[in-house]
Tab-separated table of N, CA and C in Angstrom:
chain	number	residue	atom	x	y	z
C	1	UNK	N	-27.392	-14.571	37.575
C	1	UNK	CA	-28.076	-13.403	38.100
C	1	UNK	C	-28.591	-13.730	39.497
C	2	UNK	N	-28.080	-13.026	40.469
C	2	UNK	CA	-28.540	-13.243	41.833
C	2	UNK	C	-29.699	-12.314	42.176
C	3	UNK	N	-29.571	-11.040	41.814
C	3	UNK	CA	-30.639	-10.042	41.963
C	3	UNK	C	-30.707	-9.262	40.668
C	4	UNK	N	-31.905	-8.964	40.227
C	4	UNK	CA	-32.079	-8.212	38.988
C	4	UNK	C	-33.463	-7.604	38.937
C	5	UNK	N	-33.631	-6.649	38.047
C	5	UNK	CA	-34.937	-6.054	37.787
C	5	UNK	C	-35.565	-6.851	36.657
C	6	UNK	N	-36.794	-7.293	36.860
C	6	UNK	CA	-37.490	-8.140	35.893
C	6	UNK	C	-38.507	-7.324	35.107
C	7	UNK	N	-38.242	-7.135	33.836
C	7	UNK	CA	-39.173	-6.459	32.941
C	7	UNK	C	-40.312	-7.428	32.601
C	8	UNK	N	-41.509	-6.896	32.444
C	8	UNK	CA	-42.655	-7.732	32.101
C	8	UNK	C	-42.449	-8.459	30.775
C	9	UNK	N	-41.655	-7.894	29.874
C	9	UNK	CA	-41.421	-8.560	28.582
C	9	UNK	C	-40.801	-9.935	28.782
C	10	UNK	N	-39.959	-10.063	29.775
C	10	UNK	CA	-39.310	-11.348	30.063
C	10	UNK	C	-40.312	-12.320	30.680
C	11	UNK	N	-41.057	-11.860	31.678
C	11	UNK	CA	-42.024	-12.738	32.343
C	11	UNK	C	-43.155	-13.135	31.399
C	12	UNK	N	-43.610	-12.223	30.567
C	12	UNK	CA	-44.664	-12.575	29.605
C	12	UNK	C	-44.169	-13.590	28.575
C	13	UNK	N	-42.903	-13.521	28.244
C	13	UNK	CA	-42.333	-14.470	27.280
C	13	UNK	C	-42.436	-15.905	27.787
C	14	UNK	N	-42.442	-16.103	29.095
C	14	UNK	CA	-42.586	-17.455	29.649
C	14	UNK	C	-43.875	-18.098	29.171
C	15	UNK	N	-44.888	-17.287	28.909
C	15	UNK	CA	-46.207	-17.804	28.553
C	15	UNK	C	-46.602	-17.546	27.102
C	16	UNK	N	-46.026	-16.522	26.490
C	16	UNK	CA	-46.467	-16.114	25.157
C	16	UNK	C	-45.566	-16.570	24.019
C	17	UNK	N	-44.299	-16.782	24.291
C	17	UNK	CA	-43.346	-17.068	23.212
C	17	UNK	C	-43.062	-18.558	23.082
C	18	UNK	N	-42.954	-18.988	21.856
C	18	UNK	CA	-42.591	-20.377	21.562
C	18	UNK	C	-41.699	-20.376	20.329
C	19	UNK	N	-40.417	-20.537	20.498
C	19	UNK	CA	-39.721	-20.882	21.744
C	19	UNK	C	-39.531	-19.661	22.646
C	20	UNK	N	-39.334	-19.942	23.921
C	20	UNK	CA	-39.075	-18.895	24.893
C	20	UNK	C	-37.634	-18.420	24.694
C	21	UNK	N	-37.428	-17.101	24.578
C	21	UNK	CA	-36.065	-16.576	24.394
C	21	UNK	C	-35.130	-17.001	25.528
C	22	UNK	N	-33.881	-17.161	25.194
C	22	UNK	CA	-32.880	-17.623	26.156
C	22	UNK	C	-32.807	-16.786	27.413
C	23	UNK	N	-32.875	-15.463	27.272
C	23	UNK	CA	-32.821	-14.603	28.450
C	23	UNK	C	-33.987	-14.877	29.385
C	24	UNK	N	-35.173	-15.099	28.828
C	24	UNK	CA	-36.348	-15.387	29.650
C	24	UNK	C	-36.190	-16.728	30.364
C	25	UNK	N	-35.649	-17.707	29.674
C	25	UNK	CA	-35.386	-19.016	30.291
C	25	UNK	C	-34.387	-18.859	31.430
C	26	UNK	N	-33.318	-18.117	31.171
C	26	UNK	CA	-32.285	-17.904	32.188
C	26	UNK	C	-32.849	-17.181	33.410
C	27	UNK	N	-33.668	-16.160	33.191
C	27	UNK	CA	-34.249	-15.414	34.308
C	27	UNK	C	-35.138	-16.313	35.156
C	28	UNK	N	-35.974	-17.102	34.490
C	28	UNK	CA	-36.874	-17.997	35.237
C	28	UNK	C	-36.079	-19.028	36.037
C	29	UNK	N	-35.061	-19.614	35.418
C	29	UNK	CA	-34.226	-20.582	36.137
C	29	UNK	C	-33.548	-19.936	37.334
C	30	UNK	N	-33.082	-18.706	37.171
C	30	UNK	CA	-32.453	-17.998	38.291
C	30	UNK	C	-33.423	-17.828	39.447
C	31	UNK	N	-34.660	-17.448	39.119
C	31	UNK	CA	-35.670	-17.272	40.170
C	31	UNK	C	-35.989	-18.590	40.856
C	32	UNK	N	-36.080	-19.650	40.087
C	32	UNK	CA	-36.374	-20.961	40.663
C	32	UNK	C	-35.229	-21.479	41.527
C	33	UNK	N	-34.021	-20.986	41.274
C	33	UNK	CA	-32.841	-21.394	42.055
C	33	UNK	C	-32.587	-20.491	43.252
C	34	UNK	N	-33.472	-19.532	43.487
C	34	UNK	CA	-33.325	-18.700	44.673
C	34	UNK	C	-32.955	-17.251	44.435
C	35	UNK	N	-32.740	-16.842	43.212
C	35	UNK	CA	-32.483	-15.434	42.942
C	35	UNK	C	-33.728	-14.615	43.235
C	36	UNK	N	-33.552	-13.321	43.401
C	36	UNK	CA	-34.664	-12.413	43.668
C	36	UNK	C	-34.738	-11.379	42.549
C	37	UNK	N	-35.948	-11.055	42.159
C	37	UNK	CA	-36.164	-10.012	41.164
C	37	UNK	C	-36.915	-8.862	41.824
C	38	UNK	N	-36.571	-7.669	41.395
C	38	UNK	CA	-37.282	-6.471	41.825
C	38	UNK	C	-38.072	-5.969	40.631
C	39	UNK	N	-39.284	-5.507	40.878
C	39	UNK	CA	-40.123	-4.964	39.808
C	39	UNK	C	-40.710	-3.635	40.256
C	40	UNK	N	-40.907	-2.704	39.307
C	40	UNK	CA	-41.609	-1.472	39.671
C	40	UNK	C	-43.084	-1.779	39.909
C	41	UNK	N	-43.771	-0.875	40.553
C	41	UNK	CA	-45.165	-1.128	40.917
C	41	UNK	C	-46.061	-1.360	39.709
C	42	UNK	N	-45.701	-0.873	38.537
C	42	UNK	CA	-46.542	-1.070	37.349
C	42	UNK	C	-46.415	-2.474	36.752
C	43	UNK	N	-45.547	-3.309	37.279
C	43	UNK	CA	-45.307	-4.637	36.718
C	43	UNK	C	-46.587	-5.474	36.674
C	44	UNK	N	-47.369	-5.454	37.744
C	44	UNK	CA	-48.607	-6.237	37.778
C	44	UNK	C	-49.564	-5.775	36.688
C	45	UNK	N	-49.679	-4.483	36.504
C	45	UNK	CA	-50.517	-3.927	35.447
C	45	UNK	C	-50.006	-4.348	34.071
C	46	UNK	N	-48.703	-4.284	33.882
C	46	UNK	CA	-48.067	-4.703	32.623
C	46	UNK	C	-48.357	-6.185	32.338
C	47	UNK	N	-48.231	-7.009	33.356
C	47	UNK	CA	-48.465	-8.444	33.189
C	47	UNK	C	-49.934	-8.725	32.880
C	48	UNK	N	-50.832	-8.104	33.635
C	48	UNK	CA	-52.259	-8.318	33.410
C	48	UNK	C	-52.648	-7.871	32.005
C	49	UNK	N	-52.105	-6.761	31.550
C	49	UNK	CA	-52.415	-6.259	30.216
C	49	UNK	C	-51.938	-7.238	29.137
C	50	UNK	N	-50.735	-7.730	29.272
C	50	UNK	CA	-50.202	-8.684	28.292
C	50	UNK	C	-51.027	-9.959	28.221
C	51	UNK	N	-51.416	-10.472	29.377
C	51	UNK	CA	-52.230	-11.692	29.404
C	51	UNK	C	-53.640	-11.427	28.878
C	52	UNK	N	-54.208	-10.263	29.208
C	52	UNK	CA	-55.551	-9.921	28.721
C	52	UNK	C	-55.569	-9.804	27.199
C	53	UNK	N	-54.557	-9.182	26.634
C	53	UNK	CA	-54.472	-9.047	25.177
C	53	UNK	C	-54.337	-10.418	24.519
C	54	UNK	N	-53.503	-11.269	25.096
C	54	UNK	CA	-53.317	-12.615	24.540
C	54	UNK	C	-54.607	-13.427	24.627
C	55	UNK	N	-55.342	-13.264	25.696
C	55	UNK	CA	-56.611	-13.973	25.864
C	55	UNK	C	-57.637	-13.481	24.847
C	56	UNK	N	-57.775	-12.176	24.728
C	56	UNK	CA	-58.750	-11.610	23.779
C	56	UNK	C	-58.422	-11.942	22.331
C	57	UNK	N	-57.132	-12.001	22.013
C	57	UNK	CA	-56.736	-12.282	20.621
C	57	UNK	C	-56.825	-13.770	20.293
C	58	UNK	N	-57.030	-14.599	21.313
C	58	UNK	CA	-57.091	-16.042	21.102
C	58	UNK	C	-55.737	-16.718	21.126
C	59	UNK	N	-54.684	-15.962	21.427
C	59	UNK	CA	-53.338	-16.548	21.514
C	59	UNK	C	-53.220	-17.518	22.680
C	60	UNK	N	-53.964	-17.230	23.747
C	60	UNK	CA	-53.963	-18.088	24.927
C	60	UNK	C	-55.404	-18.400	25.310
C	61	UNK	N	-55.627	-19.588	25.828
C	61	UNK	CA	-56.959	-19.971	26.304
C	61	UNK	C	-57.163	-19.464	27.730
C	62	UNK	N	-58.405	-19.402	28.150
C	62	UNK	CA	-58.728	-18.963	29.511
C	62	UNK	C	-58.089	-19.888	30.541
C	63	UNK	N	-58.096	-21.187	30.280
C	63	UNK	CA	-57.506	-22.117	31.240
C	63	UNK	C	-55.990	-21.941	31.312
C	64	UNK	N	-55.361	-21.640	30.170
C	64	UNK	CA	-53.916	-21.404	30.163
C	64	UNK	C	-53.598	-20.130	30.948
C	65	UNK	N	-54.391	-19.085	30.758
C	65	UNK	CA	-54.167	-17.833	31.483
C	65	UNK	C	-54.373	-18.049	32.981
C	66	UNK	N	-55.368	-18.819	33.366
C	66	UNK	CA	-55.570	-19.128	34.785
C	66	UNK	C	-54.342	-19.814	35.373
C	67	UNK	N	-53.798	-20.757	34.632
C	67	UNK	CA	-52.598	-21.466	35.090
C	67	UNK	C	-51.397	-20.519	35.153
C	68	UNK	N	-51.288	-19.640	34.151
C	68	UNK	CA	-50.195	-18.665	34.127
C	68	UNK	C	-50.280	-17.745	35.348
C	69	UNK	N	-51.484	-17.290	35.666
C	69	UNK	CA	-51.665	-16.415	36.829
C	69	UNK	C	-51.286	-17.158	38.102
C	70	UNK	N	-51.679	-18.406	38.220
C	70	UNK	CA	-51.292	-19.200	39.385
C	70	UNK	C	-49.769	-19.303	39.474
C	71	UNK	N	-49.124	-19.634	38.363
C	71	UNK	CA	-47.656	-19.735	38.342
C	71	UNK	C	-47.009	-18.407	38.732
C	72	UNK	N	-47.552	-17.312	38.229
C	72	UNK	CA	-47.015	-15.995	38.566
C	72	UNK	C	-47.200	-15.680	40.044
C	73	UNK	N	-48.329	-16.072	40.609
C	73	UNK	CA	-48.565	-15.845	42.031
C	73	UNK	C	-47.551	-16.604	42.879
C	74	UNK	N	-47.180	-17.786	42.445
C	74	UNK	CA	-46.159	-18.561	43.166
C	74	UNK	C	-44.821	-17.845	43.086
C	75	UNK	N	-44.470	-17.376	41.890
C	75	UNK	CA	-43.203	-16.655	41.717
C	75	UNK	C	-43.236	-15.352	42.514
C	76	UNK	N	-44.358	-14.648	42.474
C	76	UNK	CA	-44.482	-13.394	43.228
C	76	UNK	C	-44.238	-13.608	44.715
C	77	UNK	N	-44.820	-14.656	45.229
C	77	UNK	CA	-44.706	-14.920	46.663
C	77	UNK	C	-43.300	-15.332	47.064
C	78	UNK	N	-42.579	-15.970	46.159
C	78	UNK	CA	-41.304	-16.541	46.553
C	78	UNK	C	-40.068	-15.825	46.025
C	79	UNK	N	-40.203	-15.021	44.964
C	79	UNK	CA	-38.976	-14.523	44.337
C	79	UNK	C	-39.025	-13.085	43.846
C	80	UNK	N	-40.150	-12.406	43.974
C	80	UNK	CA	-40.253	-11.060	43.415
C	80	UNK	C	-40.570	-10.052	44.501
C	81	UNK	N	-39.809	-8.970	44.497
C	81	UNK	CA	-40.006	-7.871	45.428
C	81	UNK	C	-40.493	-6.655	44.642
C	82	UNK	N	-41.491	-5.991	45.163
C	82	UNK	CA	-41.954	-4.747	44.553
C	82	UNK	C	-41.101	-3.602	45.064
C	83	UNK	N	-40.650	-2.762	44.153
C	83	UNK	CA	-39.878	-1.589	44.527
C	83	UNK	C	-40.814	-0.591	45.185
C	84	UNK	N	-40.548	-0.277	46.431
C	84	UNK	CA	-41.415	0.627	47.183
C	84	UNK	C	-41.053	2.092	46.962
C	85	UNK	N	-39.909	2.345	46.332
C	85	UNK	CA	-39.489	3.722	46.098
C	85	UNK	C	-40.355	4.358	45.020
C	86	UNK	N	-40.873	5.501	45.320
C	86	UNK	CA	-41.713	6.231	44.380
C	86	UNK	C	-40.825	6.910	43.337
C	87	UNK	N	-41.167	6.724	42.078
C	87	UNK	CA	-40.484	7.429	40.999
C	87	UNK	C	-41.406	8.573	40.600
C	88	UNK	N	-40.903	9.775	40.685
C	88	UNK	CA	-41.756	10.932	40.428
C	88	UNK	C	-42.081	11.067	38.945
C	89	UNK	N	-43.134	11.761	38.676
C	89	UNK	CA	-43.526	12.065	37.307
C	89	UNK	C	-42.392	12.776	36.573
C	90	UNK	N	-41.775	13.734	37.232
C	90	UNK	CA	-40.663	14.479	36.639
C	90	UNK	C	-39.504	13.551	36.267
C	91	UNK	N	-39.179	12.625	37.168
C	91	UNK	CA	-38.070	11.695	36.911
C	91	UNK	C	-38.405	10.750	35.755
C	92	UNK	N	-39.635	10.237	35.733
C	92	UNK	CA	-40.040	9.359	34.627
C	92	UNK	C	-39.979	10.083	33.283
C	93	UNK	N	-40.466	11.301	33.260
C	93	UNK	CA	-40.407	12.082	32.023
C	93	UNK	C	-38.977	12.351	31.590
C	94	UNK	N	-38.132	12.656	32.544
C	94	UNK	CA	-36.730	12.922	32.243
C	94	UNK	C	-36.047	11.705	31.630
C	95	UNK	N	-36.218	10.551	32.261
C	95	UNK	CA	-35.597	9.318	31.761
C	95	UNK	C	-36.209	8.916	30.418
C	96	UNK	N	-37.523	9.017	30.299
C	96	UNK	CA	-38.195	8.667	29.039
C	96	UNK	C	-37.695	9.538	27.892
C	97	UNK	N	-37.575	10.840	28.143
C	97	UNK	CA	-37.109	11.740	27.091
C	97	UNK	C	-35.630	11.571	26.781
C	98	UNK	N	-34.831	11.392	27.813
C	98	UNK	CA	-33.392	11.229	27.620
C	98	UNK	C	-33.068	10.015	26.758
C	99	UNK	N	-33.773	8.902	27.002
C	99	UNK	CA	-33.480	7.658	26.289
C	99	UNK	C	-34.509	7.305	25.222
C	100	UNK	N	-35.481	8.211	24.998
C	100	UNK	CA	-36.511	8.019	23.983
C	100	UNK	C	-37.287	6.721	24.227
C	101	UNK	N	-37.772	6.586	25.475
C	101	UNK	CA	-38.518	5.410	25.920
C	101	UNK	C	-39.944	5.800	26.261
C	102	UNK	N	-40.806	4.794	26.363
C	102	UNK	CA	-42.115	5.047	26.959
C	102	UNK	C	-41.905	5.291	28.451
C	103	UNK	N	-42.872	5.884	29.092
C	103	UNK	CA	-42.789	6.091	30.536
C	103	UNK	C	-42.741	4.746	31.264
C	104	UNK	N	-43.427	3.749	30.697
C	104	UNK	CA	-43.417	2.406	31.299
C	104	UNK	C	-42.004	1.824	31.288
C	105	UNK	N	-41.351	1.890	30.139
C	105	UNK	CA	-39.985	1.377	30.034
C	105	UNK	C	-39.041	2.181	30.927
C	106	UNK	N	-39.276	3.484	31.005
C	106	UNK	CA	-38.441	4.329	31.861
C	106	UNK	C	-38.549	3.899	33.326
C	107	UNK	N	-39.712	3.426	33.744
C	107	UNK	CA	-39.879	2.968	35.126
C	107	UNK	C	-38.987	1.764	35.418
C	108	UNK	N	-38.884	0.840	34.476
C	108	UNK	CA	-37.995	-0.313	34.664
C	108	UNK	C	-36.533	0.135	34.702
C	109	UNK	N	-36.162	1.006	33.759
C	109	UNK	CA	-34.779	1.480	33.700
C	109	UNK	C	-34.413	2.242	34.970
C	110	UNK	N	-35.292	3.103	35.421
C	110	UNK	CA	-35.018	3.895	36.620
C	110	UNK	C	-34.956	2.997	37.860
C	111	UNK	N	-35.781	1.972	37.930
C	111	UNK	CA	-35.719	1.022	39.045
C	111	UNK	C	-34.361	0.327	39.063
C	112	UNK	N	-33.918	-0.137	37.905
C	112	UNK	CA	-32.611	-0.799	37.817
C	112	UNK	C	-31.479	0.157	38.192
C	113	UNK	N	-31.569	1.382	37.709
C	113	UNK	CA	-30.529	2.367	38.004
C	113	UNK	C	-30.480	2.670	39.500
C	114	UNK	N	-31.625	2.903	40.113
C	114	UNK	CA	-31.670	3.250	41.535
C	114	UNK	C	-31.197	2.109	42.424
C	115	UNK	N	-31.485	0.885	42.019
C	115	UNK	CA	-31.100	-0.288	42.813
C	115	UNK	C	-29.716	-0.812	42.436
C	116	UNK	N	-29.125	-0.234	41.380
C	116	UNK	CA	-27.826	-0.692	40.852
C	116	UNK	C	-27.877	-2.190	40.539
C	117	UNK	N	-28.963	-2.585	39.833
C	117	UNK	CA	-29.166	-3.986	39.464
C	117	UNK	C	-29.229	-4.121	37.949
C	118	UNK	N	-28.838	-5.280	37.428
C	118	UNK	CA	-29.017	-5.505	35.989
C	118	UNK	C	-30.517	-5.592	35.658
C	119	UNK	N	-30.839	-5.241	34.440
C	119	UNK	CA	-32.226	-5.260	33.969
C	119	UNK	C	-32.410	-6.402	32.996
C	120	UNK	N	-33.275	-7.344	33.339
C	120	UNK	CA	-33.613	-8.447	32.434
C	120	UNK	C	-34.790	-7.992	31.585
C	121	UNK	N	-34.545	-7.738	30.303
C	121	UNK	CA	-35.588	-7.245	29.402
C	121	UNK	C	-35.400	-7.806	28.005
C	122	UNK	N	-36.487	-7.917	27.299
C	122	UNK	CA	-36.444	-8.275	25.884
C	122	UNK	C	-36.698	-7.052	25.000
C	123	UNK	N	-36.879	-5.904	25.640
C	123	UNK	CA	-37.120	-4.639	24.948
C	123	UNK	C	-35.785	-4.117	24.446
C	124	UNK	N	-35.604	-4.123	23.152
C	124	UNK	CA	-34.314	-3.710	22.550
C	124	UNK	C	-33.942	-2.267	22.888
C	125	UNK	N	-34.935	-1.392	23.037
C	125	UNK	CA	-34.641	-0.006	23.377
C	125	UNK	C	-34.030	0.114	24.761
C	126	UNK	N	-34.422	-0.764	25.664
C	126	UNK	CA	-33.874	-0.751	27.003
C	126	UNK	C	-32.479	-1.365	27.035
């Protein structure tokens, strides 16, 4: 994968899953080797929510989450581009309804479709 859309499910798996799914391992290795990922603007919110839930549930310690955030900041600075194209409410609703997805998942799918990039996701519906 040289360029792809990175779903938060894949990036969160780097920190939450043991073992880490193969697709998540492959995506991370691609980024470390110089590939670029594009994410919709809600990606940061998705990531923060996943880490906050894991912290509150006791799945991750505060120090682990701090380290995860640092690691993510390094990846953000070096390998992740935010999609600047605005996806309208109408378009999100259309894609969500057409494919029976959440609006959040529709944002990832629509980003991949608009950029003509593969979507790295662990979400089976996507």
